[in-house]
PDB file of C-alpha atoms and ligand atoms in Angstrom:
ATOM      1  CA  UNK A1433     -53.049 -11.538-105.957  1.00 85.00           C
ATOM      2  CA  UNK A1434     -51.235  -8.459-104.636  1.00 93.00           C
ATOM      3  CA  UNK A1435     -47.766  -7.622-105.944  1.00 97.00           C
ATOM      4  CA  UNK A1436     -45.103  -6.470-103.499  1.00 98.00           C
ATOM      5  CA  UNK A1437     -41.631  -5.353-104.562  1.00 98.00           C
ATOM      6  CA  UNK A1438     -38.724  -5.801-102.130  1.00 98.00           C
ATOM      7  CA  UNK A1439     -35.739  -3.520-102.760  1.00 99.00           C
ATOM      8  CA  UNK A1440     -32.327  -4.027-101.186  1.00 98.00           C
ATOM      9  CA  UNK A1441     -29.695  -1.303-101.358  1.00 98.00           C
ATOM     10  CA  UNK A1442     -25.899  -1.350-101.642  1.00 98.00           C
ATOM     11  CA  UNK A1443     -23.707  -3.982-100.013  1.00 97.00           C
ATOM     12  CA  UNK A1444     -26.635  -6.091 -98.828  1.00 98.00           C
ATOM     13  CA  UNK A1445     -25.442  -8.699-101.351  1.00 97.00           C
ATOM     14  CA  UNK A1446     -22.603  -9.259 -98.846  1.00 96.00           C
ATOM     15  CA  UNK A1447     -24.936 -10.427 -96.088  1.00 97.00           C
ATOM     16  CA  UNK A1448     -23.784 -13.634 -94.479  1.00 93.00           C
ATOM     17  CA  UNK A1449     -20.180 -13.202 -95.567  1.00 90.00           C
ATOM     18  CA  UNK A1450     -19.025 -10.074 -93.648  1.00 81.00           C
ATOM     19  CA  UNK A1451     -19.866  -8.249 -90.388  1.00 82.00           C
ATOM     20  CA  UNK A1452     -22.204 -10.959 -88.999  1.00 85.00           C
ATOM     21  CA  UNK A1453     -21.942  -9.270 -85.587  1.00 86.00           C
ATOM     22  CA  UNK A1454     -23.899  -6.297 -86.984  1.00 86.00           C
ATOM     23  CA  UNK A1455     -26.030  -7.799 -89.740  1.00 89.00           C
ATOM     24  CA  UNK A1456     -26.350 -11.447 -88.727  1.00 88.00           C
ATOM     25  CA  UNK A1457     -25.394 -14.722 -90.438  1.00 93.00           C
ATOM     26  CA  UNK A1458     -28.230 -14.978 -92.977  1.00 96.00           C
ATOM     27  CA  UNK A1459     -27.489 -14.408 -96.663  1.00 97.00           C
ATOM     28  CA  UNK A1460     -29.672 -12.208 -98.829  1.00 98.00           C
ATOM     29  CA  UNK A1461     -30.851 -15.279-100.756  1.00 98.00           C
ATOM     30  CA  UNK A1462     -31.937 -16.900 -97.492  1.00 98.00           C
ATOM     31  CA  UNK A1463     -33.806 -13.746 -96.429  1.00 98.00           C
ATOM     32  CA  UNK A1464     -35.504 -13.513 -99.831  1.00 98.00           C
ATOM     33  CA  UNK A1465     -36.444 -17.209 -99.708  1.00 98.00           C
ATOM     34  CA  UNK A1466     -37.954 -16.802 -96.229  1.00 97.00           C
ATOM     35  CA  UNK A1467     -39.987 -13.816 -97.441  1.00 97.00           C
ATOM     36  CA  UNK A1468     -41.076 -15.717-100.552  1.00 97.00           C
ATOM     37  CA  UNK A1469     -42.421 -18.604 -98.422  1.00 97.00           C
ATOM     38  CA  UNK A1470     -44.215 -16.152 -96.164  1.00 95.00           C
ATOM     39  CA  UNK A1471     -45.650 -14.224 -99.143  1.00 95.00           C
ATOM     40  CA  UNK A1472     -46.858 -17.404-100.853  1.00 94.00           C
ATOM     41  CA  UNK A1473     -48.848 -18.400 -97.773  1.00 93.00           C
ATOM     42  CA  UNK A1474     -50.698 -15.062 -98.049  1.00 91.00           C
ATOM     43  CA  UNK A1475     -51.144 -15.192-101.831  1.00 90.00           C
ATOM     44  CA  UNK A1476     -48.761 -12.281-102.323  1.00 94.00           C
ATOM     45  CA  UNK A1477     -46.709 -12.060-105.508  1.00 96.00           C
ATOM     46  CA  UNK A1478     -43.220 -11.078-104.302  1.00 98.00           C
ATOM     47  CA  UNK A1479     -40.394  -9.686-106.452  1.00 98.00           C
ATOM     48  CA  UNK A1480     -36.965  -8.993-104.949  1.00 98.00           C
ATOM     49  CA  UNK A1481     -34.261  -6.738-106.386  1.00 98.00           C
ATOM     50  CA  UNK A1482     -30.849  -5.751-105.015  1.00 98.00           C
ATOM     51  CA  UNK A1483     -28.463  -3.217-106.481  1.00 98.00           C
ATOM     52  CA  UNK A1484     -25.321  -1.398-105.454  1.00 98.00           C
ATOM     53  CA  UNK A1485     -26.157   1.367-107.945  1.00 98.00           C
ATOM     54  CA  UNK A1486     -28.446   4.242-107.050  1.00 98.00           C
ATOM     55  CA  UNK A1487     -29.696   4.700-110.626  1.00 98.00           C
ATOM     56  CA  UNK A1488     -30.694   1.027-110.868  1.00 98.00           C
ATOM     57  CA  UNK A1489     -32.812   1.345-107.744  1.00 99.00           C
ATOM     58  CA  UNK A1490     -34.376   4.531-109.147  1.00 99.00           C
ATOM     59  CA  UNK A1491     -35.088   2.738-112.451  1.00 98.00           C
ATOM     60  CA  UNK A1492     -36.668  -0.229-110.622  1.00 98.00           C
ATOM     61  CA  UNK A1493     -38.880   2.103-108.569  1.00 98.00           C
ATOM     62  CA  UNK A1494     -40.003   3.884-111.754  1.00 98.00           C
ATOM     63  CA  UNK A1495     -40.731   0.521-113.388  1.00 98.00           C
ATOM     64  CA  UNK A1496     -42.871  -0.418-110.385  1.00 98.00           C
ATOM     65  CA  UNK A1497     -45.326   2.328-111.322  1.00 98.00           C
ATOM     66  CA  UNK A1498     -46.216   0.398-114.510  1.00 97.00           C
ATOM     67  CA  UNK A1499     -45.723  -3.289-113.671  1.00 97.00           C
ATOM     68  CA  UNK A1500     -48.597  -3.829-111.239  1.00 97.00           C
ATOM     69  CA  UNK A1501     -46.607  -3.353-108.039  1.00 98.00           C
ATOM     70  CA  UNK A1502     -48.921  -2.206-105.243  1.00 97.00           C
ATOM     71  CA  UNK A1503     -46.521  -1.945-102.312  1.00 98.00           C
ATOM     72  CA  UNK A1504     -42.776  -1.571-101.856  1.00 98.00           C
ATOM     73  CA  UNK A1505     -40.694  -2.901 -98.968  1.00 98.00           C
ATOM     74  CA  UNK A1506     -37.297  -1.205 -99.053  1.00 99.00           C
ATOM     75  CA  UNK A1507     -34.026  -1.464 -97.197  1.00 98.00           C
ATOM     76  CA  UNK A1508     -32.172   1.408 -98.865  1.00 98.00           C
ATOM     77  CA  UNK A1509     -28.994   0.572 -96.869  1.00 98.00           C
ATOM     78  CA  UNK A1510     -26.487   3.475 -97.040  1.00 98.00           C
ATOM     79  CA  UNK A1511     -28.731   5.316 -99.523  1.00 99.00           C
ATOM     80  CA  UNK A1512     -31.114   5.827 -96.593  1.00 98.00           C
ATOM     81  CA  UNK A1513     -28.824   8.566 -95.396  1.00 98.00           C
ATOM     82  CA  UNK A1514     -27.767  10.092 -98.718  1.00 98.00           C
ATOM     83  CA  UNK A1515     -30.245   9.640-101.535  1.00 98.00           C
ATOM     84  CA  UNK A1516     -32.544  12.438-102.601  1.00 98.00           C
ATOM     85  CA  UNK A1517     -32.857  10.536-105.914  1.00 99.00           C
ATOM     86  CA  UNK A1518     -34.448   7.472-104.286  1.00 99.00           C
ATOM     87  CA  UNK A1519     -36.693   9.705-102.186  1.00 99.00           C
ATOM     88  CA  UNK A1520     -37.827  11.570-105.321  1.00 98.00           C
ATOM     89  CA  UNK A1521     -38.465   8.307-107.196  1.00 98.00           C
ATOM     90  CA  UNK A1522     -40.639   6.952-104.368  1.00 98.00           C
ATOM     91  CA  UNK A1523     -42.524  10.243-104.173  1.00 98.00           C
ATOM     92  CA  UNK A1524     -42.982  10.293-107.952  1.00 98.00           C
ATOM     93  CA  UNK A1525     -44.505   6.810-108.248  1.00 98.00           C
ATOM     94  CA  UNK A1526     -46.731   7.411-105.218  1.00 97.00           C
ATOM     95  CA  UNK A1527     -46.705   3.746-104.194  1.00 98.00           C
ATOM     96  CA  UNK A1528     -47.036   3.069-100.464  1.00 98.00           C
ATOM     97  CA  UNK A1529     -43.830   1.760 -98.960  1.00 98.00           C
ATOM     98  CA  UNK A1530     -42.364   0.437 -95.720  1.00 98.00           C
ATOM     99  CA  UNK A1531     -38.728   1.152 -94.803  1.00 98.00           C
ATOM    100  CA  UNK A1532     -36.828  -1.644 -93.074  1.00 98.00           C
ATOM    101  CA  UNK A1533     -33.368  -2.028 -91.563  1.00 98.00           C
ATOM    102  CA  UNK A1534     -31.603  -5.045 -90.128  1.00 97.00           C
ATOM    103  CA  UNK A1535     -29.831  -2.963 -87.494  1.00 96.00           C
ATOM    104  CA  UNK A1536     -31.222   0.008 -85.587  1.00 97.00           C
ATOM    105  CA  UNK A1537     -29.613   3.020 -87.281  1.00 98.00           C
ATOM    106  CA  UNK A1538     -30.693   5.277 -84.391  1.00 98.00           C
ATOM    107  CA  UNK A1539     -28.450   3.351 -82.012  1.00 97.00           C
ATOM    108  CA  UNK A1540     -25.436   3.653 -84.329  1.00 97.00           C
ATOM    109  CA  UNK A1541     -23.286   6.544 -85.600  1.00 98.00           C
ATOM    110  CA  UNK A1542     -24.972   9.973 -85.804  1.00 98.00           C
ATOM    111  CA  UNK A1543     -24.755  10.041 -89.626  1.00 98.00           C
ATOM    112  CA  UNK A1544     -27.160   7.069 -89.674  1.00 98.00           C
ATOM    113  CA  UNK A1545     -29.810   8.894 -87.657  1.00 98.00           C
ATOM    114  CA  UNK A1546     -31.307  10.763 -90.598  1.00 98.00           C
ATOM    115  CA  UNK A1547     -33.316   9.005 -93.286  1.00 98.00           C
ATOM    116  CA  UNK A1548     -34.287  10.727 -96.530  1.00 98.00           C
ATOM    117  CA  UNK A1549     -37.217   8.311 -96.841  1.00 98.00           C
ATOM    118  CA  UNK A1550     -38.846   7.914 -93.428  1.00 98.00           C
ATOM    119  CA  UNK A1551     -41.243  10.837 -93.616  1.00 98.00           C
ATOM    120  CA  UNK A1552     -42.691   9.451 -96.875  1.00 98.00           C
ATOM    121  CA  UNK A1553     -42.963   5.866 -95.597  1.00 98.00           C
ATOM    122  CA  UNK A1554     -46.174   4.347 -94.293  1.00 98.00           C
ATOM    123  CA  UNK A1555     -44.002   2.885 -91.532  1.00 98.00           C
ATOM    124  CA  UNK A1556     -40.514   1.830 -90.569  1.00 98.00           C
ATOM    125  CA  UNK A1557     -39.166  -1.314 -88.860  1.00 98.00           C
ATOM    126  CA  UNK A1558     -35.578  -1.672 -87.754  1.00 98.00           C
ATOM    127  CA  UNK A1559     -33.306  -3.535 -85.384  1.00 97.00           C
ATOM    128  CA  UNK A1560     -34.695  -7.070 -85.697  1.00 96.00           C
ATOM    129  CA  UNK A1561     -32.255  -8.526 -88.202  1.00 95.00           C
ATOM    130  CA  UNK A1562     -33.965 -10.490 -90.995  1.00 96.00           C
ATOM    131  CA  UNK A1563     -37.184 -10.403 -88.963  1.00 97.00           C
ATOM    132  CA  UNK A1564     -37.391  -6.684 -89.839  1.00 98.00           C
ATOM    133  CA  UNK A1565     -38.215  -7.755 -93.410  1.00 98.00           C
ATOM    134  CA  UNK A1566     -40.798 -10.315 -92.290  1.00 97.00           C
ATOM    135  CA  UNK A1567     -42.399  -7.843 -89.893  1.00 98.00           C
ATOM    136  CA  UNK A1568     -42.504  -5.249 -92.667  1.00 98.00           C
ATOM    137  CA  UNK A1569     -44.112  -7.746 -95.027  1.00 98.00           C
ATOM    138  CA  UNK A1570     -46.650  -8.744 -92.362  1.00 97.00           C
ATOM    139  CA  UNK A1571     -47.518  -5.058 -91.850  1.00 98.00           C
ATOM    140  CA  UNK A1572     -48.058  -4.630 -95.602  1.00 97.00           C
ATOM    141  CA  UNK A1573     -50.281  -7.735 -95.739  1.00 95.00           C
ATOM    142  CA  UNK A1574     -52.335  -6.409 -92.808  1.00 95.00           C
ATOM    143  CA  UNK A1575     -52.762  -3.082 -94.633  1.00 95.00           C
ATOM    144  CA  UNK A1576     -53.857  -4.886 -97.817  1.00 91.00           C
ATOM    145  CA  UNK A1577     -56.393  -6.956 -95.825  1.00 88.00           C
ATOM    146  CA  UNK A1578     -57.687  -3.842 -94.077  1.00 90.00           C
ATOM    147  CA  UNK A1579     -58.213  -2.018 -97.371  1.00 86.00           C
ATOM    148  CA  UNK A1580     -60.029  -5.052 -98.846  1.00 80.00           C
ATOM    149  CA  UNK A1581     -62.393  -5.203 -95.879  1.00 84.00           C
ATOM    150  CA  UNK A1582     -63.168  -1.486 -95.716  1.00 83.00           C
TER     151      UNK A1582
HETATM  152  O1  CA2 B1786     -29.311  -1.971 -90.828  1.00 76.55           O
HETATM  153  C1  CA2 B1786     -29.552  -1.867 -92.033  1.00 76.55           C
HETATM  154  O2  CA2 B1786     -30.295  -2.624 -92.634  1.00 76.55           O
HETATM  155  C2  CA2 B1786     -28.843  -0.754 -92.837  1.00 76.55           C
HETATM  156  O3  CA2 B1786     -29.730  -0.308 -93.849  1.00 76.55           O
HETATM  157  C3  CA2 B1786     -27.617  -1.414 -93.440  1.00 76.55           C
HETATM  158  C4  CA2 B1786     -26.739  -0.442 -94.195  1.00 76.55           C
HETATM  159  C5  CA2 B1786     -26.405   0.781 -93.346  1.00 76.55           C
HETATM  160  O4  CA2 B1786     -25.701   1.730 -94.111  1.00 76.55           O
HETATM  161  C6  CA2 B1786     -27.665   1.431 -92.783  1.00 76.55           C
HETATM  162  O5  CA2 B1786     -27.268   2.504 -91.942  1.00 76.55           O
HETATM  163  C7  CA2 B1786     -28.472   0.443 -91.973  1.00 76.55           C
HETATM  164  C8  CA2 B1786     -25.415  -1.110 -94.611  1.00 76.55           C
HETATM  165  C9  CA2 B1786     -25.593  -2.381 -95.383  1.00 76.55           C
HETATM  166  C10 CA2 B1786     -24.257  -3.027 -95.544  1.00 76.55           C
HETATM  167  O6  CA2 B1786     -24.432  -4.410 -95.630  1.00 76.55           O
HETATM  168  C11 CA2 B1786     -23.385  -5.219 -95.355  1.00 76.55           C
HETATM  169  C12 CA2 B1786     -23.668  -6.549 -95.226  1.00 76.55           C
HETATM  170  C13 CA2 B1786     -22.642  -7.417 -94.921  1.00 76.55           C
HETATM  171  C14 CA2 B1786     -21.357  -6.953 -94.788  1.00 76.55           C
HETATM  172  C15 CA2 B1786     -21.078  -5.623 -94.931  1.00 76.55           C
HETATM  173  C16 CA2 B1786     -22.098  -4.748 -95.225  1.00 76.55           C
END
């Protein structure tokens, strides 16, 4: 069984309660539950973690280096555009990761156009609402299958 860690950045705990026009009506629990069902059907062990605190996300990434995590799926939220600390943590643990966003940051304000993580990511999916997470998870599962069969 392959272990995948899903990380959600600041304010994503508010999903479903505010700004549904931008981020949709689904709550974070609903998104996590949908991913968990999807993961189970592919025999993937999924762990989900959300924090509003940068250091907690850094700590969880560091922990992933020692807890059997093989891939990370991350929506860094606003930390996408600000956090050298999260970038450094991902670089330090050297785990492959996929960056996802509900919205398409490139079609929004200019300050959202730069990501501190994208150049380290295996890939990036954005703009599809909660489907961005499922598409990211599917891409990770395809990569795992490809590495098993090579
Ligand atoms: O589109 C995404 O997934 C973002 O990562 C969301 C971040 C934003 O800063 C990024 O540029 C793009 C913001 C997450 C805020 O989440 C909220 C959810 C509900 C209500 C208010 C904020």
